[in-house]
Amino acid sequence: MPVQTTYKLNNGLELPSIALGTWMSAPGEVERAVKHAIESGYKHIDCAWGYGNEAEVGEGIKASGVPRDQIWITSKLFELHHKPEHVELAVRDSLKKLGTDYLDMYLLHYPVAWKTVAPEGVLPQKEHTPMVDGKLVIDIPLSEDFLSTWAAMEKLVEKGLVRSIGVSNFNIYKLKKLIAAAKIKPVTNQIELSIQNPQFEFVEWLQRNEIVPQAFSPLGGLAGQHLRQHPAVLEIGKKYGVHGAVVLISWLLARGIQPLPKSVFENEIEANIKPVDLTKDEVETLSALARSFPAKRVVNPSSEYEPFYDVYQENHPEFSDTAQLLLEKNGA
């Protein structure tokens, strides 16, 4: 199964197939990682306002010496910036930090809006969100009204500030609602996808609807160690002379998923950009392995909010992906 090098988005643009993730890195690490990644052949850097390191990412891109038009830069609209009047302020802040005048892709990071007490006309910062018992207070009406946020993001495309817009952490129900009202269809949905959280049916739904699935945490977390070190993974890695991480990145690519592996170590950065061409049988072996264990997320912030807010709605009788897929199957 030939390794994909790009994915064609529903707006006609070509998305480079492997990106360097920049989430949760210590100060000083990201600039070096980004520079080394680009020098090693990466064409896509995935970042976000919420990661707090866009200025470092920009310095790394600049230090690489590679022209801007040869690098795809993705950033994300933070949960503090869902009010329509904050959307352009937010993207301009990201552009300034990154040292560029446009983004290739801008994602709505979470379908959750934090409450803010920032003065009018000021871009809210994290300290502008009230806390209750250590939990973030969220704005439920604004969280549910992501269509107004999306409309403001569409204007960024019209102004030439971003070339593509997409979402992250959206489920099928929310995507259906968005697609029905949007002038510009989301090009991607960045979600947690790995061998420990494969989401087979959701991936297929996205692909049927011409939305590219992107995988954050593509190697899973500590709970997935038994899968990453499983004999089936190690045996395939031995055949190709690569580590298990490369096998799992290659498996995602074979499923039509764009992986976003994050590392600040040069040897890992170099290895992750060199996927292997898995056979159909090997892909099926890894898929069977994924199906043989209960799915488990690395990231689910639902309990960090006040009030509790079920981001993924996995057990909701009407809004879960399972319920939505059943509705489609029954022709509803």
Short mmCIF file of C-alpha atoms in Angstrom, two decimals:
data_model
loop_
_atom_site.label_atom_id
_atom_site.label_comp_id
_atom_site.label_asym_id
_atom_site.label_seq_id
_atom_site.Cartn_x
_atom_site.Cartn_y
_atom_site.Cartn_z
CA MET A 1 0.00 0.00 0.00
CA PRO A 2 1.91 3.08 -1.25
CA VAL A 3 2.60 5.76 1.39
CA GLN A 4 0.69 8.97 0.77
CA THR A 5 2.80 12.12 0.70
CA THR A 6 -0.11 14.59 0.48
CA TYR A 7 -3.88 14.67 0.97
CA LYS A 8 -6.09 16.65 -1.36
CA LEU A 9 -8.42 18.84 0.67
CA ASN A 10 -12.00 19.60 -0.36
CA ASN A 11 -10.87 23.12 -1.37
CA GLY A 12 -8.30 21.72 -3.82
CA LEU A 13 -5.17 22.38 -1.76
CA GLU A 14 -2.62 19.64 -1.07
CA LEU A 15 -1.94 18.94 2.62
CA PRO A 16 1.51 17.42 3.40
CA SER A 17 0.90 14.00 4.92
CA ILE A 18 3.03 14.09 8.10
CA ALA A 19 3.26 17.11 10.39
CA LEU A 20 5.41 17.90 13.40
CA GLY A 21 3.25 18.40 16.47
CA THR A 22 4.37 21.13 18.89
CA TRP A 23 2.14 20.53 21.93
CA MET A 24 3.54 20.41 25.48
CA SER A 25 7.21 21.15 24.96
CA ALA A 26 9.52 22.89 27.42
CA PRO A 27 10.67 26.46 26.60
CA GLY A 28 13.57 26.41 24.16
CA GLU A 29 12.84 22.94 22.82
CA VAL A 30 10.31 23.82 20.14
CA GLU A 31 12.50 26.20 18.13
CA ARG A 32 15.23 23.57 17.79
CA ALA A 33 12.71 20.83 17.02
CA VAL A 34 10.98 22.85 14.31
CA LYS A 35 14.25 23.86 12.69
CA HIS A 36 15.52 20.28 12.68
CA ALA A 37 12.21 18.93 11.42
CA ILE A 38 12.16 21.26 8.42
CA GLU A 39 15.81 20.50 7.68
CA SER A 40 14.89 16.79 7.84
CA GLY A 41 12.16 17.15 5.23
CA TYR A 42 8.98 18.07 7.12
CA LYS A 43 6.69 20.32 5.09
CA HIS A 44 3.99 20.84 7.74
CA ILE A 45 4.20 22.31 11.25
CA ASP A 46 1.13 22.00 13.48
CA CYS A 47 0.83 24.57 16.25
CA ALA A 48 -1.78 26.44 18.28
CA TRP A 49 -2.26 29.67 20.21
CA GLY A 50 -3.13 27.56 23.24
CA TYR A 51 0.24 25.80 23.25
CA GLY A 52 1.90 29.09 24.20
CA ASN A 53 4.93 28.59 21.94
CA GLU A 54 4.02 30.06 18.55
CA ALA A 55 6.84 32.61 18.76
CA GLU A 56 9.33 29.75 19.16
CA VAL A 57 7.75 27.90 16.25
CA GLY A 58 8.17 31.03 14.15
CA GLU A 59 11.82 31.33 15.13
CA GLY A 60 12.40 27.70 14.19
CA ILE A 61 10.79 28.19 10.78
CA LYS A 62 12.89 31.31 10.19
CA ALA A 63 16.09 29.57 11.30
CA SER A 64 15.51 26.71 8.85
CA GLY A 65 16.03 29.05 5.93
CA VAL A 66 13.28 27.34 3.94
CA PRO A 67 11.00 29.77 2.07
CA ARG A 68 7.59 30.34 3.68
CA ASP A 69 5.68 29.08 0.65
CA GLN A 70 7.34 25.67 0.99
CA ILE A 71 6.04 25.10 4.53
CA TRP A 72 2.44 24.42 5.54
CA ILE A 73 1.60 26.11 8.85
CA THR A 74 -1.48 25.13 10.83
CA SER A 75 -2.66 26.96 13.95
CA LYS A 76 -5.82 26.85 16.01
CA LEU A 77 -8.42 29.21 17.47
CA PHE A 78 -8.27 28.91 21.25
CA GLU A 79 -11.28 28.32 23.48
CA LEU A 80 -11.03 31.87 24.85
CA HIS A 81 -11.54 33.38 21.42
CA HIS A 82 -14.89 32.01 20.22
CA LYS A 83 -16.73 35.33 20.31
CA PRO A 84 -16.88 36.52 16.69
CA GLU A 85 -15.22 39.82 17.59
CA HIS A 86 -12.20 37.95 18.99
CA VAL A 87 -11.57 35.63 16.03
CA GLU A 88 -9.63 38.04 13.82
CA LEU A 89 -7.75 39.45 16.83
CA ALA A 90 -6.69 35.89 17.67
CA VAL A 91 -5.45 34.94 14.22
CA ARG A 92 -3.55 38.20 13.87
CA ASP A 93 -1.87 37.51 17.21
CA SER A 94 -0.83 34.05 15.96
CA LEU A 95 0.42 35.50 12.68
CA LYS A 96 2.54 38.06 14.52
CA LYS A 97 4.08 35.43 16.78
CA LEU A 98 4.74 33.04 13.91
CA GLY A 99 6.26 35.77 11.75
CA THR A 100 4.01 35.21 8.75
CA ASP A 101 1.20 37.10 7.05
CA TYR A 102 -1.03 34.08 6.43
CA LEU A 103 -1.79 30.59 7.69
CA ASP A 104 -2.29 27.60 5.45
CA MET A 105 -4.89 26.20 7.83
CA TYR A 106 -6.72 27.46 10.90
CA LEU A 107 -8.71 25.08 13.08
CA LEU A 108 -11.43 25.63 15.66
CA HIS A 109 -9.50 23.89 18.44
CA TYR A 110 -12.38 22.69 20.64
CA PRO A 111 -16.16 23.03 20.46
CA VAL A 112 -15.95 24.57 23.94
CA ALA A 113 -15.85 28.28 24.79
CA TRP A 114 -14.25 29.47 28.01
CA LYS A 115 -15.87 32.35 29.83
CA THR A 116 -13.80 35.52 29.69
CA VAL A 117 -13.70 38.74 31.68
CA ALA A 118 -11.32 40.52 29.31
CA PRO A 119 -11.97 44.23 28.61
CA GLU A 120 -13.81 44.99 25.36
CA GLY A 121 -11.52 45.13 22.33
CA VAL A 122 -8.74 43.20 24.07
CA LEU A 123 -7.74 39.69 23.03
CA PRO A 124 -8.53 37.49 26.05
CA GLN A 125 -5.63 35.75 27.75
CA LYS A 126 -5.74 32.65 29.93
CA GLU A 127 -5.79 34.75 33.10
CA HIS A 128 -9.07 36.28 31.90
CA THR A 129 -10.97 33.02 32.54
CA PRO A 130 -12.58 32.68 35.97
CA MET A 131 -11.97 29.48 37.92
CA VAL A 132 -14.20 27.64 40.40
CA ASP A 133 -12.58 25.02 42.62
CA GLY A 134 -9.69 24.72 40.19
CA LYS A 135 -11.97 24.24 37.18
CA LEU A 136 -12.36 26.47 34.12
CA VAL A 137 -15.69 28.26 33.89
CA ILE A 138 -17.15 27.81 30.43
CA ASP A 139 -19.71 29.75 28.45
CA ILE A 140 -22.27 27.10 27.51
CA PRO A 141 -24.42 29.24 25.15
CA LEU A 142 -21.31 30.28 23.20
CA SER A 143 -20.02 26.70 23.23
CA GLU A 144 -23.26 25.58 21.61
CA ASP A 145 -23.21 28.51 19.16
CA PHE A 146 -20.07 27.47 17.28
CA LEU A 147 -21.77 28.49 14.01
CA SER A 148 -21.19 32.18 14.79
CA THR A 149 -17.55 31.42 15.52
CA TRP A 150 -17.26 29.51 12.26
CA ALA A 151 -18.81 32.38 10.30
CA ALA A 152 -16.10 34.67 11.70
CA MET A 153 -13.46 32.13 10.62
CA GLU A 154 -14.91 32.10 7.10
CA LYS A 155 -14.26 35.83 6.93
CA LEU A 156 -10.56 35.14 7.59
CA VAL A 157 -10.46 33.14 4.35
CA GLU A 158 -12.18 35.97 2.49
CA LYS A 159 -9.57 38.42 3.84
CA GLY A 160 -6.65 36.19 2.82
CA LEU A 161 -5.43 35.71 6.38
CA VAL A 162 -5.89 31.93 6.16
CA ARG A 163 -6.13 29.60 3.16
CA SER A 164 -8.16 26.78 4.73
CA ILE A 165 -10.32 26.30 7.80
CA GLY A 166 -11.15 23.15 9.71
CA VAL A 167 -12.07 21.85 13.13
CA SER A 168 -10.64 19.77 15.92
CA ASN A 169 -12.33 17.53 18.50
CA PHE A 170 -15.71 17.67 16.72
CA ASN A 171 -17.99 14.65 16.68
CA ILE A 172 -20.36 13.63 13.87
CA TYR A 173 -23.38 15.43 15.33
CA LYS A 174 -21.56 18.76 15.58
CA LEU A 175 -20.02 18.33 12.14
CA LYS A 176 -23.42 17.69 10.57
CA LYS A 177 -24.75 20.85 12.21
CA LEU A 178 -21.73 22.83 10.99
CA ILE A 179 -21.77 21.51 7.42
CA ALA A 180 -25.49 22.27 7.06
CA ALA A 181 -24.97 25.95 7.89
CA ALA A 182 -21.45 26.70 6.63
CA LYS A 183 -20.50 28.62 3.52
CA ILE A 184 -17.07 26.97 3.67
CA LYS A 185 -16.93 23.28 4.52
CA PRO A 186 -14.26 22.26 7.06
CA VAL A 187 -11.31 20.63 5.30
CA THR A 188 -10.09 18.58 8.27
CA ASN A 189 -11.07 17.33 11.71
CA GLN A 190 -8.11 16.89 14.06
CA ILE A 191 -9.00 14.21 16.58
CA GLU A 192 -7.27 11.68 18.80
CA LEU A 193 -6.44 8.67 16.63
CA SER A 194 -4.02 5.89 17.51
CA ILE A 195 -3.93 2.13 17.84
CA GLN A 196 -5.43 2.54 21.33
CA ASN A 197 -8.18 4.88 20.07
CA PRO A 198 -8.70 3.92 16.40
CA GLN A 199 -12.23 5.30 15.83
CA PHE A 200 -12.65 3.25 12.64
CA GLU A 201 -16.27 4.20 11.89
CA PHE A 202 -15.70 7.91 12.54
CA VAL A 203 -12.66 7.96 10.23
CA GLU A 204 -14.71 6.34 7.46
CA TRP A 205 -17.52 8.87 7.99
CA LEU A 206 -15.07 11.78 7.68
CA GLN A 207 -13.60 10.35 4.50
CA ARG A 208 -17.05 9.80 2.97
CA ASN A 209 -17.76 13.46 3.68
CA GLU A 210 -14.46 14.68 2.17
CA ILE A 211 -13.00 15.80 5.50
CA VAL A 212 -9.42 14.68 6.11
CA PRO A 213 -8.94 13.01 9.51
CA GLN A 214 -5.86 14.27 11.35
CA ALA A 215 -4.41 12.31 14.26
CA PHE A 216 -3.13 14.02 17.38
CA SER A 217 -1.48 11.74 19.95
CA PRO A 218 -0.90 9.24 17.09
CA LEU A 219 1.18 6.95 19.28
CA GLY A 220 -1.28 6.92 22.17
CA GLY A 221 -0.35 7.41 25.81
CA LEU A 222 1.04 5.34 28.65
CA ALA A 223 -2.13 3.24 28.67
CA GLY A 224 -1.30 2.09 25.15
CA GLN A 225 2.21 0.83 25.89
CA HIS A 226 1.05 -2.80 25.66
CA LEU A 227 -0.13 -2.09 22.12
CA ARG A 228 2.95 -0.19 20.98
CA GLN A 229 5.16 -2.99 22.31
CA HIS A 230 2.91 -5.79 21.12
CA PRO A 231 4.76 -8.61 19.32
CA ALA A 232 2.74 -7.96 16.14
CA VAL A 233 3.98 -4.35 16.01
CA LEU A 234 7.56 -5.30 16.86
CA GLU A 235 7.61 -8.07 14.25
CA ILE A 236 6.55 -5.67 11.50
CA GLY A 237 9.11 -3.14 12.71
CA LYS A 238 11.84 -5.77 12.61
CA LYS A 239 10.95 -6.64 9.02
CA TYR A 240 11.43 -3.03 7.91
CA GLY A 241 14.21 -2.11 10.34
CA VAL A 242 12.20 0.59 12.12
CA HIS A 243 10.86 1.27 15.61
CA GLY A 244 7.27 0.51 16.55
CA ALA A 245 6.40 4.23 16.41
CA VAL A 246 7.16 4.31 12.68
CA VAL A 247 5.01 1.20 12.15
CA LEU A 248 2.04 2.88 13.85
CA ILE A 249 2.52 6.14 11.95
CA SER A 250 2.63 4.10 8.74
CA TRP A 251 -0.58 2.30 9.75
CA LEU A 252 -2.40 5.62 10.19
CA LEU A 253 -1.18 6.80 6.78
CA ALA A 254 -2.39 3.55 5.21
CA ARG A 255 -5.85 4.28 6.66
CA GLY A 256 -5.90 7.72 4.99
CA ILE A 257 -5.17 9.59 8.22
CA GLN A 258 -2.70 12.43 8.57
CA PRO A 259 -0.53 11.81 11.67
CA LEU A 260 0.89 14.62 13.84
CA PRO A 261 3.74 12.99 15.77
CA LYS A 262 5.30 15.25 18.38
CA SER A 263 8.93 15.00 19.43
CA VAL A 264 11.82 17.26 20.37
CA PHE A 265 14.46 14.52 19.94
CA GLU A 266 16.35 14.66 16.66
CA ASN A 267 16.49 10.90 16.08
CA GLU A 268 12.72 10.55 16.60
CA ILE A 269 11.96 13.55 14.40
CA GLU A 270 14.05 12.03 11.61
CA ALA A 271 12.51 8.56 11.99
CA ASN A 272 8.89 9.74 12.07
CA ILE A 273 9.15 11.35 8.63
CA LYS A 274 10.22 8.04 7.05
CA PRO A 275 7.12 5.80 7.06
CA VAL A 276 7.20 2.33 5.55
CA ASP A 277 4.99 0.86 2.85
CA LEU A 278 2.92 -1.68 4.79
CA THR A 279 1.25 -4.55 2.99
CA LYS A 280 -2.52 -4.89 3.06
CA ASP A 281 -2.17 -7.90 5.38
CA GLU A 282 0.02 -5.90 7.79
CA VAL A 283 -2.51 -3.08 7.87
CA GLU A 284 -5.27 -5.58 8.63
CA THR A 285 -3.15 -7.24 11.34
CA LEU A 286 -2.67 -3.90 13.10
CA SER A 287 -6.35 -3.00 12.70
CA ALA A 288 -7.33 -6.33 14.25
CA LEU A 289 -4.96 -5.63 17.13
CA ALA A 290 -6.58 -2.22 17.67
CA ARG A 291 -10.04 -3.80 17.70
CA SER A 292 -8.99 -6.46 20.22
CA PHE A 293 -8.71 -3.98 23.12
CA PRO A 294 -11.22 -1.42 24.49
CA ALA A 295 -10.58 2.05 23.06
CA LYS A 296 -9.03 4.51 25.49
CA ARG A 297 -8.44 8.24 25.06
CA VAL A 298 -5.33 10.09 26.19
CA VAL A 299 -7.13 13.45 26.17
CA ASN A 300 -10.60 14.24 27.50
CA PRO A 301 -10.93 17.61 29.26
CA SER A 302 -14.67 17.27 29.99
CA SER A 303 -14.21 17.02 33.78
CA GLU A 304 -11.91 20.08 33.86
CA TYR A 305 -14.83 22.43 33.18
CA GLU A 306 -17.34 24.14 35.42
CA PRO A 307 -19.98 23.07 34.82
CA PHE A 308 -19.03 19.63 33.54
CA TYR A 309 -19.21 19.64 29.73
CA ASP A 310 -19.23 16.41 27.76
CA VAL A 311 -16.96 17.30 24.83
CA TYR A 312 -17.22 14.05 22.89
CA GLN A 313 -20.76 12.95 23.89
CA GLU A 314 -19.69 9.32 23.51
CA ASN A 315 -22.50 7.95 25.68
CA HIS A 316 -25.24 10.36 24.65
CA PRO A 317 -28.32 8.48 23.35
CA GLU A 318 -28.81 10.91 20.46
CA PHE A 319 -25.57 12.83 19.87
CA SER A 320 -22.94 10.08 20.16
CA ASP A 321 -21.16 8.97 16.98
CA THR A 322 -22.70 5.52 17.44
CA ALA A 323 -26.21 6.99 17.54
CA GLN A 324 -25.54 9.26 14.57
CA LEU A 325 -24.16 6.42 12.46
CA LEU A 326 -27.19 4.29 13.32
CA LEU A 327 -29.49 7.11 12.20
CA GLU A 328 -27.67 7.24 8.86
CA LYS A 329 -27.83 3.47 8.49
CA ASN A 330 -31.59 3.59 9.05
CA GLY A 331 -31.94 6.36 6.49
CA ALA A 332 -32.84 9.10 8.96
#
